[in-house]
Every structure is written in structure tokens, then in C-alpha cells.
PDB file of C-alpha atoms in Angstrom:
ATOM      1  CA  MET F  85      91.810  68.008 211.923  1.00  0.00           C
ATOM      2  CA  GLU F  86      93.810  69.019 208.976  1.00  0.00           C
ATOM      3  CA  ARG F  87      96.591  71.298 210.830  1.00  0.00           C
ATOM      4  CA  ALA F  88      96.963  67.299 212.600  1.00  0.00           C
ATOM      5  CA  GLN F  89      97.182  64.858 209.382  1.00  0.00           C
ATOM      6  CA  GLN F  90     100.440  67.772 208.571  1.00  0.00           C
ATOM      7  CA  GLY F  91     103.812  66.318 208.467  1.00  0.00           C
ATOM      8  CA  PRO F  92     106.642  67.405 211.084  1.00  0.00           C
ATOM      9  CA  ARG F  93     107.899  70.027 208.439  1.00  0.00           C
ATOM     10  CA  ALA F  94     104.800  70.758 207.632  1.00  0.00           C
ATOM     11  CA  ARG F  95     104.456  72.306 211.494  1.00  0.00           C
ATOM     12  CA  TYR F  96     107.333  74.457 211.851  1.00  0.00           C
ATOM     13  CA  ARG F  97     107.413  75.230 208.589  1.00  0.00           C
ATOM     14  CA  GLU F  98     103.745  76.525 209.262  1.00  0.00           C
ATOM     15  CA  GLN F  99     104.881  77.562 212.801  1.00  0.00           C
ATOM     16  CA  THR F 100     108.015  79.357 211.745  1.00  0.00           C
ATOM     17  CA  ARG F 101     105.648  81.422 209.324  1.00  0.00           C
ATOM     18  CA  ALA F 102     103.278  81.941 212.113  1.00  0.00           C
ATOM     19  CA  GLU F 103     106.199  83.482 214.166  1.00  0.00           C
ATOM     20  CA  ILE F 104     107.525  85.907 211.394  1.00  0.00           C
ATOM     21  CA  LYS F 105     104.333  87.373 210.666  1.00  0.00           C
ATOM     22  CA  ASN F 106     103.806  88.382 214.026  1.00  0.00           C
ATOM     23  CA  LEU F 107     107.161  89.067 215.062  1.00  0.00           C
ATOM     24  CA  ALA F 108     106.171  91.947 210.921  1.00  0.00           C
ATOM     25  CA  LEU F 109     103.223  93.090 212.780  1.00  0.00           C
ATOM     26  CA  ARG F 110     105.283  94.293 216.441  1.00  0.00           C
ATOM     27  CA  GLN F 111     107.921  96.224 213.650  1.00  0.00           C
ATOM     28  CA  LEU F 112     104.376  97.408 211.272  1.00  0.00           C
ATOM     29  CA  ALA F 113     102.846  98.653 215.428  1.00  0.00           C
ATOM     30  CA  GLU F 114     106.191 100.349 216.400  1.00  0.00           C
ATOM     31  CA  GLY F 115     106.339 101.978 212.411  1.00  0.00           C
ATOM     32  CA  GLY F 116     104.410 100.876 210.784  1.00  0.00           C
ATOM     33  CA  GLY F 117     104.672  99.375 206.537  1.00  0.00           C
ATOM     34  CA  GLY F 118     108.009 101.652 206.459  1.00  0.00           C
ATOM     35  CA  ALA F 119     109.708  99.366 209.051  1.00  0.00           C
ATOM     36  CA  LEU F 120     108.686  96.615 207.988  1.00  0.00           C
ATOM     37  CA  ALA F 121     112.376  94.343 207.520  1.00  0.00           C
ATOM     38  CA  LEU F 122     112.942  91.128 206.958  1.00  0.00           C
ATOM     39  CA  THR F 123     116.533  91.231 208.084  1.00  0.00           C
ATOM     40  CA  ARG F 124     115.857  92.466 211.479  1.00  0.00           C
ATOM     41  CA  ILE F 125     113.270  89.504 211.025  1.00  0.00           C
ATOM     42  CA  ALA F 126     116.546  86.972 210.579  1.00  0.00           C
ATOM     43  CA  LYS F 127     118.145  88.053 212.733  1.00  0.00           C
ATOM     44  CA  GLU F 128     115.179  88.094 216.001  1.00  0.00           C
ATOM     45  CA  MET F 129     114.557  84.497 214.697  1.00  0.00           C
ATOM     46  CA  GLY F 130     118.378  83.768 215.429  1.00  0.00           C
ATOM     47  CA  LEU F 131     117.585  82.798 210.843  1.00  0.00           C
ATOM     48  CA  SER F 132     119.637  83.869 208.097  1.00  0.00           C
ATOM     49  CA  GLY F 133     118.321  86.201 205.078  1.00  0.00           C
ATOM     50  CA  PRO F 134     118.108  83.362 202.326  1.00  0.00           C
ATOM     51  CA  ALA F 135     117.230  80.633 205.624  1.00  0.00           C
ATOM     52  CA  LEU F 136     113.896  83.114 205.692  1.00  0.00           C
ATOM     53  CA  TYR F 137     112.806  84.560 202.042  1.00  0.00           C
ATOM     54  CA  ARG F 138     112.433  79.583 202.752  1.00  0.00           C
ATOM     55  CA  TYR F 139     109.277  81.282 204.276  1.00  0.00           C
ATOM     56  CA  PHE F 140     109.224  84.597 202.617  1.00  0.00           C
ATOM     57  CA  ALA F 141     110.724  85.796 199.076  1.00  0.00           C
ATOM     58  CA  SER F 142     109.969  89.389 199.679  1.00  0.00           C
ATOM     59  CA  ARG F 143     109.174  92.193 201.846  1.00  0.00           C
ATOM     60  CA  ASP F 144     106.328  92.661 199.414  1.00  0.00           C
ATOM     61  CA  ASP F 145     105.799  88.184 199.861  1.00  0.00           C
ATOM     62  CA  LEU F 146     105.379  88.933 203.569  1.00  0.00           C
ATOM     63  CA  LEU F 147     103.050  92.223 202.925  1.00  0.00           C
ATOM     64  CA  SER F 148     100.763  90.590 200.967  1.00  0.00           C
ATOM     65  CA  ALA F 149     100.107  88.063 203.477  1.00  0.00           C
ATOM     66  CA  LEU F 150      99.518  90.448 206.679  1.00  0.00           C
ATOM     67  CA  ILE F 151      97.142  91.805 204.667  1.00  0.00           C
ATOM     68  CA  ARG F 152      95.612  89.314 203.490  1.00  0.00           C
ATOM     69  CA  ASP F 153      95.226  88.190 207.070  1.00  0.00           C
ATOM     70  CA  ALA F 154      93.648  91.365 208.140  1.00  0.00           C
ATOM     71  CA  TYR F 155      91.100  91.947 205.052  1.00  0.00           C
ATOM     72  CA  ASP F 156      89.837  87.713 206.337  1.00  0.00           C
ATOM     73  CA  ASP F 157      90.277  88.302 210.129  1.00  0.00           C
ATOM     74  CA  ALA F 158      88.273  91.912 209.843  1.00  0.00           C
ATOM     75  CA  ALA F 159      85.497  90.317 207.237  1.00  0.00           C
ATOM     76  CA  ALA F 160      84.965  87.634 209.745  1.00  0.00           C
ATOM     77  CA  ALA F 161      84.201  90.234 212.610  1.00  0.00           C
ATOM     78  CA  MET F 162      81.595  91.962 209.877  1.00  0.00           C
ATOM     79  CA  ALA F 163      79.723  88.107 209.638  1.00  0.00           C
ATOM     80  CA  ARG F 164      79.293  87.654 212.898  1.00  0.00           C
ATOM     81  CA  ALA F 165      78.122  90.875 214.180  1.00  0.00           C
ATOM     82  CA  ALA F 166      75.867  90.729 210.553  1.00  0.00           C
ATOM     83  CA  ALA F 167      74.814  86.736 212.068  1.00  0.00           C
ATOM     84  CA  ARG F 168      74.451  88.287 215.824  1.00  0.00           C
ATOM     85  CA  SER F 169      72.751  91.237 214.309  1.00  0.00           C
ATOM     86  CA  ALA F 170      70.423  89.635 212.354  1.00  0.00           C
ATOM     87  CA  ARG F 171      69.048  87.810 214.876  1.00  0.00           C
ATOM     88  CA  GLY F 172      65.009  88.574 216.416  1.00  0.00           C
ATOM     89  CA  SER F 173      62.987  91.856 214.776  1.00  0.00           C
ATOM     90  CA  ARG F 174      65.842  94.715 214.251  1.00  0.00           C
ATOM     91  CA  GLY F 175      65.495  96.610 211.519  1.00  0.00           C
ATOM     92  CA  GLY F 176      68.228  97.855 208.982  1.00  0.00           C
ATOM     93  CA  ARG F 177      69.213 101.677 210.801  1.00  0.00           C
ATOM     94  CA  ALA F 178      69.925  99.149 213.509  1.00  0.00           C
ATOM     95  CA  ARG F 179      71.453  96.283 212.097  1.00  0.00           C
ATOM     96  CA  LEU F 180      73.164  99.031 210.522  1.00  0.00           C
ATOM     97  CA  HIS F 181      74.538 101.099 214.452  1.00  0.00           C
ATOM     98  CA  ASP F 182      75.286  97.081 215.046  1.00  0.00           C
ATOM     99  CA  LEU F 183      77.743  96.731 211.143  1.00  0.00           C
ATOM    100  CA  ALA F 184      79.564 100.238 212.342  1.00  0.00           C
ATOM    101  CA  ALA F 185      80.186  99.663 215.978  1.00  0.00           C
ATOM    102  CA  ALA F 186      82.563  95.490 214.822  1.00  0.00           C
ATOM    103  CA  TYR F 187      84.546  98.130 212.043  1.00  0.00           C
ATOM    104  CA  ARG F 188      85.195  99.451 214.540  1.00  0.00           C
ATOM    105  CA  ALA F 189      85.688  97.756 217.558  1.00  0.00           C
ATOM    106  CA  TRP F 190      87.897  95.566 214.760  1.00  0.00           C
ATOM    107  CA  ALA F 191      90.293  98.455 213.672  1.00  0.00           C
ATOM    108  CA  ILE F 192      90.924  99.573 217.863  1.00  0.00           C
ATOM    109  CA  ALA F 193      91.643  96.324 218.504  1.00  0.00           C
ATOM    110  CA  GLU F 194      93.658  95.529 215.801  1.00  0.00           C
ATOM    111  CA  PRO F 195      94.985 100.029 215.192  1.00  0.00           C
ATOM    112  CA  HIS F 196      97.984  98.562 213.154  1.00  0.00           C
ATOM    113  CA  ARG F 197      96.711  96.187 210.940  1.00  0.00           C
ATOM    114  CA  TYR F 198      93.299  98.719 209.954  1.00  0.00           C
ATOM    115  CA  LEU F 199      96.114 101.295 208.582  1.00  0.00           C
ATOM    116  CA  LEU F 200      97.891  98.347 206.663  1.00  0.00           C
ATOM    117  CA  ILE F 201      94.503  97.498 205.447  1.00  0.00           C
ATOM    118  CA  GLN F 202      93.100 100.267 205.894  1.00  0.00           C
ATOM    119  CA  GLY F 203      95.694 103.049 205.658  1.00  0.00           C
ATOM    120  CA  ASP F 204      98.345 105.633 203.265  1.00  0.00           C
ATOM    121  CA  PRO F 205     100.462 103.062 200.300  1.00  0.00           C
ATOM    122  CA  VAL F 206     103.122 100.891 201.619  1.00  0.00           C
ATOM    123  CA  PRO F 207     106.536 103.088 199.297  1.00  0.00           C
ATOM    124  CA  GLY F 208     107.143 100.452 196.324  1.00  0.00           C
ATOM    125  CA  TYR F 209     104.435  97.951 197.559  1.00  0.00           C
ATOM    126  CA  VAL F 210     101.224  97.319 194.748  1.00  0.00           C
ATOM    127  CA  ALA F 211      98.753  94.922 196.573  1.00  0.00           C
ATOM    128  CA  PRO F 212      97.749  91.433 194.705  1.00  0.00           C
ATOM    129  CA  ALA F 213      94.683  91.291 193.030  1.00  0.00           C
ATOM    130  CA  ASP F 214      92.755  89.240 195.642  1.00  0.00           C
ATOM    131  CA  THR F 215      93.010  91.966 198.115  1.00  0.00           C
ATOM    132  CA  LEU F 216      89.817  93.436 196.417  1.00  0.00           C
ATOM    133  CA  GLU F 217      87.384  90.470 196.434  1.00  0.00           C
ATOM    134  CA  ARG F 218      88.852  90.183 200.626  1.00  0.00           C
ATOM    135  CA  ALA F 219      88.164  93.786 201.084  1.00  0.00           C
ATOM    136  CA  ARG F 220      85.077  93.201 199.470  1.00  0.00           C
ATOM    137  CA  ALA F 221      83.486  91.049 201.884  1.00  0.00           C
ATOM    138  CA  VAL F 222      84.434  93.094 204.679  1.00  0.00           C
ATOM    139  CA  LEU F 223      81.927  95.611 203.217  1.00  0.00           C
ATOM    140  CA  GLY F 224      79.848  92.557 201.546  1.00  0.00           C
ATOM    141  CA  PRO F 225      77.569  92.298 205.382  1.00  0.00           C
ATOM    142  CA  PHE F 226      76.559  96.655 204.352  1.00  0.00           C
ATOM    143  CA  LEU F 227      74.997  95.079 201.014  1.00  0.00           C
ATOM    144  CA  PRO F 228      71.641  93.985 202.443  1.00  0.00           C
ATOM    145  CA  LEU F 229      71.202  96.348 204.538  1.00  0.00           C
ATOM    146  CA  PHE F 230      70.754  99.367 202.133  1.00  0.00           C
ATOM    147  CA  ALA F 231      69.189  96.541 199.432  1.00  0.00           C
ATOM    148  CA  ALA F 232      66.114  96.949 200.703  1.00  0.00           C
ATOM    149  CA  GLY F 233      66.709 101.535 201.557  1.00  0.00           C
ATOM    150  CA  LYS F 234      64.214 103.509 199.808  1.00  0.00           C
ATOM    151  CA  PRO F 235      66.887 106.527 198.747  1.00  0.00           C
ATOM    152  CA  GLY F 236      66.221 110.001 199.075  1.00  0.00           C
ATOM    153  CA  PRO F 237      66.962 112.663 197.239  1.00  0.00           C
ATOM    154  CA  ALA F 238      70.216 113.721 198.380  1.00  0.00           C
ATOM    155  CA  VAL F 239      71.519 110.087 197.171  1.00  0.00           C
ATOM    156  CA  ALA F 240      69.762 109.479 194.257  1.00  0.00           C
ATOM    157  CA  GLY F 241      73.071 110.757 192.457  1.00  0.00           C
ATOM    158  CA  THR F 242      74.775 108.390 193.845  1.00  0.00           C
ATOM    159  CA  VAL F 243      72.413 105.652 193.005  1.00  0.00           C
ATOM    160  CA  GLU F 244      72.203 106.009 189.408  1.00  0.00           C
ATOM    161  CA  GLU F 245      76.603 106.154 189.477  1.00  0.00           C
ATOM    162  CA  MET F 246      76.008 102.639 191.170  1.00  0.00           C
ATOM    163  CA  ALA F 247      73.990 101.435 188.911  1.00  0.00           C
ATOM    164  CA  ALA F 248      76.146 102.408 185.974  1.00  0.00           C
ATOM    165  CA  TRP F 249      78.831 100.836 188.193  1.00  0.00           C
ATOM    166  CA  LEU F 250      77.229  97.777 188.276  1.00  0.00           C
ATOM    167  CA  VAL F 251      76.221  97.617 184.172  1.00  0.00           C
ATOM    168  CA  ALA F 252      80.484  97.805 183.556  1.00  0.00           C
ATOM    169  CA  ASP F 253      81.981  96.212 186.022  1.00  0.00           C
ATOM    170  CA  GLU F 254      79.606  92.018 186.421  1.00  0.00           C
ATOM    171  CA  THR F 255      81.891  91.266 189.284  1.00  0.00           C
ATOM    172  CA  VAL F 256      80.626  94.837 191.344  1.00  0.00           C
ATOM    173  CA  GLY F 257      76.618  93.052 189.997  1.00  0.00           C
ATOM    174  CA  ALA F 258      78.237  89.452 191.532  1.00  0.00           C
ATOM    175  CA  TRP F 259      79.560  91.339 193.946  1.00  0.00           C
ATOM    176  CA  VAL F 260      75.863  92.021 195.107  1.00  0.00           C
ATOM    177  CA  ALA F 261      74.167  89.205 194.419  1.00  0.00           C
ATOM    178  CA  ARG F 262      76.551  87.011 196.777  1.00  0.00           C
ATOM    179  CA  TYR F 263      75.576  89.208 199.578  1.00  0.00           C
ATOM    180  CA  ALA F 264      72.358  90.752 198.609  1.00  0.00           C
ATOM    181  CA  PRO F 265      70.166  87.278 196.227  1.00  0.00           C
ATOM    182  CA  ASP F 266      67.345  89.234 196.795  1.00  0.00           C
ATOM    183  CA  ALA F 267      68.722  92.627 195.123  1.00  0.00           C
ATOM    184  CA  VAL F 268      69.062  91.158 191.589  1.00  0.00           C
ATOM    185  CA  GLY F 269      67.115  89.615 188.633  1.00  0.00           C
ATOM    186  CA  PRO F 270      67.631  85.887 188.056  1.00  0.00           C
ATOM    187  CA  ASP F 271      70.440  86.538 184.646  1.00  0.00           C
ATOM    188  CA  THR F 272      73.100  88.226 188.033  1.00  0.00           C
ATOM    189  CA  LYS F 273      71.726  85.341 190.084  1.00  0.00           C
ATOM    190  CA  ALA F 274      72.288  82.549 187.487  1.00  0.00           C
ATOM    191  CA  ALA F 275      75.805  84.756 185.993  1.00  0.00           C
ATOM    192  CA  GLU F 276      77.326  84.182 189.983  1.00  0.00           C
ATOM    193  CA  ALA F 277      76.158  81.171 191.024  1.00  0.00           C
ATOM    194  CA  VAL F 278      77.767  79.391 187.602  1.00  0.00           C
ATOM    195  CA  GLU F 279      81.212  81.426 188.145  1.00  0.00           C
ATOM    196  CA  ALA F 280      80.772  81.363 192.213  1.00  0.00           C
ATOM    197  CA  GLY F 281      81.145  77.280 190.466  1.00  0.00           C
ATOM    198  CA  THR F 282      84.277  77.487 188.551  1.00  0.00           C
ATOM    199  CA  ALA F 283      86.003  79.702 191.003  1.00  0.00           C
ATOM    200  CA  VAL F 284      85.715  76.933 193.631  1.00  0.00           C
ATOM    201  CA  GLU F 285      86.831  74.234 191.373  1.00  0.00           C
ATOM    202  CA  ALA F 286      89.898  76.596 190.305  1.00  0.00           C
ATOM    203  CA  GLY F 287      90.858  77.698 194.686  1.00  0.00           C
ATOM    204  CA  ALA F 288      89.706  80.389 194.044  1.00  0.00           C
ATOM    205  CA  VAL F 289      86.830  83.217 194.820  1.00  0.00           C
ATOM    206  CA  GLY F 290      84.043  83.572 192.352  1.00  0.00           C
ATOM    207  CA  GLU F 291      83.684  86.905 191.149  1.00  0.00           C
ATOM    208  CA  ALA F 292      81.668  87.308 187.778  1.00  0.00           C
ATOM    209  CA  GLY F 293      78.523  87.971 187.046  1.00  0.00           C
ATOM    210  CA  ALA F 294      75.999  89.322 184.938  1.00  0.00           C
ATOM    211  CA  VAL F 295      73.051  92.606 184.385  1.00  0.00           C
ATOM    212  CA  GLY F 296      70.571  91.544 181.762  1.00  0.00           C
ATOM    213  CA  GLU F 297      68.678  94.047 180.194  1.00  0.00           C
ATOM    214  CA  ALA F 298      65.534  94.972 181.273  1.00  0.00           C
ATOM    215  CA  ASP F 299      61.849  96.072 179.952  1.00  0.00           C
ATOM    216  CA  GLU F 300      61.990  99.983 181.184  1.00  0.00           C
ATOM    217  CA  THR F 301      59.128 100.834 181.093  1.00  0.00           C
ATOM    218  CA  GLY F 302      55.844 100.320 183.346  1.00  0.00           C
ATOM    219  CA  ALA F 303      55.603  98.311 186.993  1.00  0.00           C
ATOM    220  CA  ALA F 304      59.076  96.413 185.499  1.00  0.00           C
ATOM    221  CA  GLY F 305      60.893  99.970 184.511  1.00  0.00           C
ATOM    222  CA  GLU F 306      58.948 101.432 188.387  1.00  0.00           C
ATOM    223  CA  ALA F 307      61.523  98.626 189.892  1.00  0.00           C
ATOM    224  CA  ARG F 308      64.787  99.210 187.545  1.00  0.00           C
ATOM    225  CA  THR F 309      67.906 102.215 187.207  1.00  0.00           C
ATOM    226  CA  GLY F 310      69.996 102.211 183.971  1.00  0.00           C
ATOM    227  CA  GLY F 311      68.796  98.784 182.975  1.00  0.00           C
ATOM    228  CA  VAL F 312      70.010  97.235 186.735  1.00  0.00           C
ATOM    229  CA  ASP F 313      67.395  96.903 189.226  1.00  0.00           C
ATOM    230  CA  ARG F 314      66.812  99.794 191.190  1.00  0.00           C
ATOM    231  CA  ALA F 315      67.023  97.905 195.511  1.00  0.00           C
ATOM    232  CA  ALA F 316      71.052  96.725 193.707  1.00  0.00           C
ATOM    233  CA  ALA F 317      71.982 100.553 192.176  1.00  0.00           C
ATOM    234  CA  SER F 318      70.629 100.779 195.996  1.00  0.00           C
ATOM    235  CA  ALA F 319      73.023  98.463 198.188  1.00  0.00           C
ATOM    236  CA  LEU F 320      76.132  99.737 196.461  1.00  0.00           C
ATOM    237  CA  ALA F 321      75.213 102.847 196.889  1.00  0.00           C
ATOM    238  CA  GLY F 322      75.019 102.805 200.562  1.00  0.00           C
ATOM    239  CA  ALA F 323      77.743 100.365 200.930  1.00  0.00           C
ATOM    240  CA  VAL F 324      80.167 102.046 199.168  1.00  0.00           C
ATOM    241  CA  LEU F 325      78.867 105.128 201.803  1.00  0.00           C
ATOM    242  CA  ALA F 326      79.028 103.704 204.469  1.00  0.00           C
ATOM    243  CA  TRP F 327      83.277 102.664 203.531  1.00  0.00           C
ATOM    244  CA  THR F 328      83.137 106.332 202.727  1.00  0.00           C
ATOM    245  CA  GLN F 329      82.265 106.837 206.649  1.00  0.00           C
ATOM    246  CA  LEU F 330      83.704 104.673 207.969  1.00  0.00           C
ATOM    247  CA  HIS F 331      87.136 104.574 206.690  1.00  0.00           C
ATOM    248  CA  GLY F 332      86.691 108.437 207.521  1.00  0.00           C
ATOM    249  CA  SER F 333      86.045 108.540 211.342  1.00  0.00           C
ATOM    250  CA  VAL F 334      87.503 105.871 211.950  1.00  0.00           C
ATOM    251  CA  SER F 335      90.393 106.255 210.413  1.00  0.00           C
ATOM    252  CA  LEU F 336      91.208 109.917 212.154  1.00  0.00           C
ATOM    253  CA  GLU F 337      90.071 107.868 215.353  1.00  0.00           C
ATOM    254  CA  VAL F 338      92.782 104.916 215.310  1.00  0.00           C
ATOM    255  CA  ALA F 339      95.059 107.697 213.405  1.00  0.00           C
ATOM    256  CA  GLY F 340      94.300 109.398 217.487  1.00  0.00           C
ATOM    257  CA  GLN F 341      93.181 112.452 215.153  1.00  0.00           C
ATOM    258  CA  PHE F 342      90.882 113.191 218.038  1.00  0.00           C
ATOM    259  CA  ALA F 343      92.957 113.567 221.166  1.00  0.00           C
ATOM    260  CA  GLY F 344      92.429 116.974 222.733  1.00  0.00           C
ATOM    261  CA  MET F 345      88.875 116.630 221.042  1.00  0.00           C
ATOM    262  CA  ALA F 346      85.412 115.961 223.484  1.00  0.00           C
ATOM    263  CA  HIS F 347      83.571 113.362 221.364  1.00  0.00           C
ATOM    264  CA  ARG F 348      83.896 109.808 221.548  1.00  0.00           C
ATOM    265  CA  GLY F 349      84.415 108.392 218.363  1.00  0.00           C
ATOM    266  CA  GLY F 350      81.670 105.938 218.652  1.00  0.00           C
ATOM    267  CA  THR F 351      79.633 108.794 218.924  1.00  0.00           C
ATOM    268  CA  LEU F 352      80.626 110.501 216.435  1.00  0.00           C
ATOM    269  CA  LEU F 353      80.387 106.755 213.475  1.00  0.00           C
ATOM    270  CA  GLY F 354      77.004 106.757 214.724  1.00  0.00           C
ATOM    271  CA  ALA F 355      75.308 110.238 214.127  1.00  0.00           C
ATOM    272  CA  HIS F 356      77.627 108.948 210.356  1.00  0.00           C
ATOM    273  CA  MET F 357      74.877 106.189 210.652  1.00  0.00           C
ATOM    274  CA  GLU F 358      72.319 108.011 211.502  1.00  0.00           C
ATOM    275  CA  LEU F 359      72.010 109.941 208.753  1.00  0.00           C
ATOM    276  CA  LEU F 360      72.893 107.280 206.228  1.00  0.00           C
ATOM    277  CA  ALA F 361      70.199 105.450 207.568  1.00  0.00           C
ATOM    278  CA  ASP F 362      67.742 108.537 206.419  1.00  0.00           C
ATOM    279  CA  ALA F 363      68.914 109.432 203.495  1.00  0.00           C
ATOM    280  CA  PHE F 364      68.539 105.472 202.353  1.00  0.00           C
ATOM    281  CA  GLY F 365      64.786 105.578 204.946  1.00  0.00           C
ATOM    282  CA  LEU F 366      66.213 102.721 206.318  1.00  0.00           C
ATOM    283  CA  GLU F 367      63.615 101.856 209.549  1.00  0.00           C
TER     284      GLU F 367
END
């Protein structure tokens, strides 16, 4: 509906930007981030350099648009996978495998876009701050799985460190609250809801939250770690560990490092997820 209501000039601008991004993606597929050249794109489109800069102010501006698109597409794929997996009576272990498979499938289908956001940094480029929230959206569906877990000794140290992170950075608490609301206390939920509402008014994604003080004695203390909800610390630890396992295994596969080896990438990733599910007591 919004597109239909645009005038001819706005539609032409949108189409031209899309064409520029498609050509840029082709360059990325051919030579990685360092191969991106606006002058070559302009030549292929029959535009002058100054004309191209009316659509993207610089190479970094174009890179930022591509990175935002890639994160948003990956996050959408993960959200769809999470919704499918949540149907029925599948347990946390099976859902973890579903999410890992969806992450891998997106990366294999979009290798140059995956490497743009997870590969080597582009020399001289600094990503805009809003890409952090987009990156968190990709991992968000993992949070509720690990919030319901029972972390064992192997990951106890990581859980403790994640509890400290939740105290030190209130935006992390808001991220957990958004995807795993049952894992956090009422103070964090309320702060996240207020900040999210403010951000929506400003046209941005709300990211702030708060971790309240709590009595760590008796029954209440059993549910808290380092002043925060134990489930929130478990959720964060699991999501971060899942990301490191996904990043390592999938990045090696996408980069072709498994060529000539006997295993399949999905088998290796599945083994990683089984070990992670064991560490967090997922059923």
C-alpha cells in the first residue's frame, strides 16, 4: 500500500537504489567487501559518479545499507524458523537444532551477504551503531530456549559473567526481556516497555532496560545470580555460546574450509548444538 501511494519520482529513486544494491552484492560475491567500487557500479548503470552519489553518499553509506538489509533478512529468517519450531510440543533441544539449521541455511543461501556481516571487517569501514540491534535480532530467538535451561558446571562461569554483563549494560537486559520476558523480573520488563515505547515514537528500536536490586537470600536467592534473574543470565549465556558455535562452524563452511573433508556441515553443527543442549540441560 505504501509503495502504491508513492509518486513516480519516489518509486524511481527506490528502484535505482535497489539496482545499485544488487550490483554491489554482485561485486561482493565476486571479490568480497574490498571489491566494492561505486565508480564501477555507476559505469554499469550508465550513470556519472556524481549522479550515483545522489542515491548513496559514499561507499560506506552503501555498505551500511547492505549490512542493514542482510541483518534484517537473517533476523526475519530466524523469526520464521522460531515460529515454526514453537508449534506443537517440541522441546528446547529440538528447537535449538531447528534454529541452528535455519541460521546455517540462510548463510549457505546468501554466502556473500553472510560474510559481509560475519566475515573479515572491510578495511576502513566502521558500521553504524544501529547494526548492533539488528545483530541482536538475529540471535534473539535463542534466548527463550536457554532461559528454560538448567546450566551445568561446564557453563557456570559463563553464566556468572553474563549476569555481570546484565548488571553493567541495561540494554542487554532489555534485549533479553524482549525475547524472553519470562526470564526477567518486573523492573526489567517495565523499563524495557517504557523505553521501547519512547523509541517507537522516535522511529527507532528501543533497547534500554534496568536490572533492579534483589534479596539474594532464601528462595529468592536461588533464582538469582549476581543480582539478576538466573534465567536471564542463562538465556544470555546460551545465546552467546550458540552464536560462537554457529559463527565458527558456519563461517568455516561458507568460506570453503571443509572442502575435501568427509563430514557434512550440518552434521558438525548438529554435534555442536547437542553438546550445548547438554551443557544447559535442554530437553
